[in-house]
Amino acid sequence: MHRLLKRQLQKLGLYEKDGPVERDRFDRLMALISETYREDDISCDMLQNSLKVSSIEMRELYHQLQEKSERRLDAVVSVIPDMIFLMDAEGKYLDLFAEGKEHLLFMPKEEIIGRYIKDLFDRETTSIFLQAIAKAIESGKLNTIEYQLPISGVKEYFEARIMPTGLQESGIDTVVAVVRDVTEQKQQEDQFRLSEIVFEEATEGIMIENSDRIVIRVNPALVRILGIPKEELIGRHSDDFGKVISPQSKQNIIQAMESVGHWHGEIEIQHKEKSPTLGWLTIDTVKNDDGEIKNFVFILTDISEIRYSREKLAYLATHDSLTKLPNRSMLFERLEHAIDSMERSGREGALIFIDVDHFKEINDNYGHRTGDYLLQEIALRLQHATRKNDTVGRLSGDEFLVIVEDTPNIDAILHIIHKIRKLFDSTFHIKDIQIDITVSIGIALFPNDGESAGLLIHAADQAMYNVKKKGGNDYEFYSKEFTILSSEYFRIQSAIKRAIKEDRFSILYQPQFSLTDGSLTGIEALLRCDEEEVRNIPIIQLITIAEESGLISAISHFVLQKSCKQVAEWQKIVSNPLRIAVNLSRRELCEPELVDMIKRNIDVCCLEPLMLEFEITESTLIQSTKAARKNIEILREMGCRFSIDDFGTGYSSLSNLKEFNFDKLKIDKSFIDNIASDEDDKIIVSATITMAQKLGLTVLAEGVENDIQAKVLKSFGCDEVQGYLYSRPVTADIISDLLRKENSQIAFL
Ligand code: C2E
Ligand code: CA
Ligand code: CA
């Protein structure tokens, strides 16, 4: 029984703890109440009579009961989010409870009761409702529907749970509809669904870890960017697959996370299969209300596209749009860098300024388009003529710059100038127009001619301008001495070419003697050139230029052939074996054909290999390449002899040279010159002799010009001598005469 009713009955003295006091009276009252509720058809009079209470009292009691019960219900309804409607199957509102939610009602409660759904709603909603009520009644079960209503202009979502009561009202079935405003929930759901879509569809990779740094969620974009399947990511500690980012980035991230709890920055991502890409990573922490970390959220954006556009922008900013060559600003930057690096390493470089002669006339005659095409063609040719490490750029208009780093000597620069000038020998074909052009070239050397890019360009420009003033089509160095030197260089080069062609080379021979017994130990072959232009130029200079211009092999061919033939001739005069010494330069020594050429000459002239001695300077030996060492090794194995030439000028220690296992060491003339007077030279020479002999080398003193030198050398135990004191370099005939003399020993001994 309803507790409220119980209490009322207790007040009337009709109900005790254990049950009704007066059974009869109680039953009658209950019947009356039932009747009042129209649930039964017991008459009111019957109740009144049996209870002996007036009908006024009866109604009063009923109202009290009803009111209290309604208030209770209202209290309950006010704390739950639902409104409760009592309705019948025809959609009539019988009662409703909406305490605290009146704003959700269409109209005041009193006006709703007694009305039908169709009076309040549109046809569609009405039919949904009526169908739902019918279904609930028919099935006897709860039926739930959802619908929308515009409440004060805003769409609100409702959910109605319709339950059949199993009771009738005026003969019509009734239902209870528990209606809830689900707008907020719906919005949250929508929000959630939206977040899900964002998470799944985002182009950014997203990864969520729990507080133990275990990955709990990843989206498809992350899988795509990393190239790691979802299954390999979920449930793992993110450090396990941390290989995708570089150790340095990782270190930065760890530090930042520990100190500030979040991080963002560029990282290089190593995709499982593809080449690395650039990413922008943001890491944040999600904390609960107590400030404890709940999650780590990683958002990774593939920014390789951005990098690409960034690089493209950088390219546009640093390159000339017409020729695609580095532009002015990049040239300045590269030049600054080149100057710095040459300065630091003590090396040198050259800046070559190229300006097209009469370019304005070409533009005027053929139009600017043709002029542009011509500039593009020039750019192409320049690029082909230079090495990979050189920079070719367009300074402006018809001015081009070439930056050459690491030029070992002037000749190397001249070689490039020569190549550049040759580019303009052939006609340019622009569409169907044929254009012949010349250029003026100015050269500045760095760091000497200018310590900054600006100064250096100015210097090269000035040199170029000097060429222009003289009519163009030439080159000039900023420093005059180089211009003179270089023209000298080209003069010698053509003289050598001529000499080779006209057979103007010859050989003089200088004998070498034993200091012990005065006997002839060897004869050195020394090259001479009687080409008019270069007659007065030291042979060593001709040899250097021949080496740099690729002319040396013709010369060494000549020297070897001639020397071999000559020694074979001389050998016919004397019985004891003769030896001829041939000098080999750095380039000759590297020649791949050197060994074959020597072998051929030995064979043709029927020589013993030990009759050939090769002189190699100390500095050549120090700088010798692999190929050079290989050649030496083969020749030594064949039985040829080797000597270290110009010893003392190459700053190497004797023990360093020991590995070559040579036969002879020639002390350079510069130590012999003052051996009689200079105490230091004396010490050096005597020590060298002692050491060299200990290492099994024969020691020869070069450039001995007087008796005193000879005496000192003899006292030091020097083995052999060579020099003007005994003989200048002489012709083959004079050597033949010497050999024919019964005794070719040096006279003074
Ligand atoms: P080197 O091999 O040291 O040759 C010795 C040089 O000293 C020769 O000069 C010779 O004429 C000179 N000389 C010898 N005795 C004396 C002396 O008592 N007083 C003075 N003042 N000079 C003396 P040369 O012939 O002018 O040759 C110079 C250099 O050129 C040679 O130095 C050698 O390195 C190179 N050379 C000469 N001929 C050839 C050759 O056929 N091939 C190669 N690769 N180099 C050669
Ligand atoms: Ca020599
Ligand atoms: Ca020498």
PDB file of N, CA and C and ligand atoms in Angstrom, residues 524 526 583 615 617 644-647 666-669 700 702-703 722, ligand 3:
ATOM      1  N   GLU A 524     124.975  11.150 -66.994  1.00  0.00           N
ATOM      2  CA  GLU A 524     123.596  11.639 -66.893  1.00  0.00           C
ATOM      3  C   GLU A 524     123.182  12.311 -68.197  1.00  0.00           C
ATOM      4  N   LEU A 526     121.074  14.958 -70.121  1.00  0.00           N
ATOM      5  CA  LEU A 526     120.408  16.229 -69.816  1.00  0.00           C
ATOM      6  C   LEU A 526     119.879  16.846 -71.092  1.00  0.00           C
ATOM      7  N   ASN A 583     116.626  11.336 -66.235  1.00  0.00           N
ATOM      8  CA  ASN A 583     115.725  11.984 -65.280  1.00  0.00           C
ATOM      9  C   ASN A 583     114.262  11.686 -65.634  1.00  0.00           C
ATOM     10  N   GLU A 615     116.666   8.870 -62.391  1.00  0.00           N
ATOM     11  CA  GLU A 615     116.810   9.851 -61.331  1.00  0.00           C
ATOM     12  C   GLU A 615     115.449  10.472 -61.027  1.00  0.00           C
ATOM     13  N   THR A 617     113.476  13.090 -58.340  1.00  0.00           N
ATOM     14  CA  THR A 617     113.771  14.058 -57.274  1.00  0.00           C
ATOM     15  C   THR A 617     113.059  13.656 -55.986  1.00  0.00           C
ATOM     16  N   ILE A 644     117.889   8.928 -55.881  1.00  0.00           N
ATOM     17  CA  ILE A 644     117.111  10.061 -55.364  1.00  0.00           C
ATOM     18  C   ILE A 644     117.872  11.322 -55.754  1.00  0.00           C
ATOM     19  N   ASP A 645     117.190  12.160 -56.561  1.00  0.00           N
ATOM     20  CA  ASP A 645     117.835  13.372 -57.084  1.00  0.00           C
ATOM     21  C   ASP A 645     117.554  14.557 -56.160  1.00  0.00           C
ATOM     22  N   ASP A 646     118.403  15.572 -56.245  1.00  0.00           N
ATOM     23  CA  ASP A 646     118.197  16.819 -55.488  1.00  0.00           C
ATOM     24  C   ASP A 646     117.936  16.577 -54.015  1.00  0.00           C
ATOM     25  N   PHE A 647     118.624  15.622 -53.420  1.00  0.00           N
ATOM     26  CA  PHE A 647     118.336  15.312 -52.030  1.00  0.00           C
ATOM     27  C   PHE A 647     118.661  16.488 -51.121  1.00  0.00           C
ATOM     28  N   LYS A 666     121.634  11.476 -54.485  1.00  0.00           N
ATOM     29  CA  LYS A 666     122.406  12.593 -55.012  1.00  0.00           C
ATOM     30  C   LYS A 666     122.149  13.816 -54.149  1.00  0.00           C
ATOM     31  N   ILE A 667     123.221  14.279 -53.443  1.00  0.00           N
ATOM     32  CA  ILE A 667     123.057  15.453 -52.583  1.00  0.00           C
ATOM     33  C   ILE A 667     122.979  16.687 -53.465  1.00  0.00           C
ATOM     34  N   ASP A 668     121.958  17.521 -53.226  1.00  0.00           N
ATOM     35  CA  ASP A 668     121.706  18.675 -54.081  1.00  0.00           C
ATOM     36  C   ASP A 668     122.870  19.659 -54.069  1.00  0.00           C
ATOM     37  N   LYS A 669     123.064  20.292 -55.207  1.00  0.00           N
ATOM     38  CA  LYS A 669     124.140  21.252 -55.416  1.00  0.00           C
ATOM     39  C   LYS A 669     124.148  22.357 -54.365  1.00  0.00           C
ATOM     40  N   LEU A 700     126.256  10.439 -54.079  1.00  0.00           N
ATOM     41  CA  LEU A 700     126.900  11.261 -55.103  1.00  0.00           C
ATOM     42  C   LEU A 700     126.673  12.720 -54.773  1.00  0.00           C
ATOM     43  N   GLU A 702     126.377  16.492 -56.130  1.00  0.00           N
ATOM     44  CA  GLU A 702     126.092  17.169 -57.400  1.00  0.00           C
ATOM     45  C   GLU A 702     126.739  18.546 -57.426  1.00  0.00           C
ATOM     46  N   GLY A 703     127.055  19.024 -58.612  1.00  0.00           N
ATOM     47  CA  GLY A 703     127.510  20.405 -58.794  1.00  0.00           C
ATOM     48  C   GLY A 703     128.843  20.712 -58.126  1.00  0.00           C
ATOM     49  N   GLN A 722     129.885  14.692 -59.387  1.00  0.00           N
ATOM     50  CA  GLN A 722     129.442  15.118 -60.716  1.00  0.00           C
ATOM     51  C   GLN A 722     129.496  16.632 -60.664  1.00  0.00           C
TER      52      GLN A 722
HETATM   53 CA    CA B   3     120.023  17.190 -59.216  1.00  0.00          CA
END
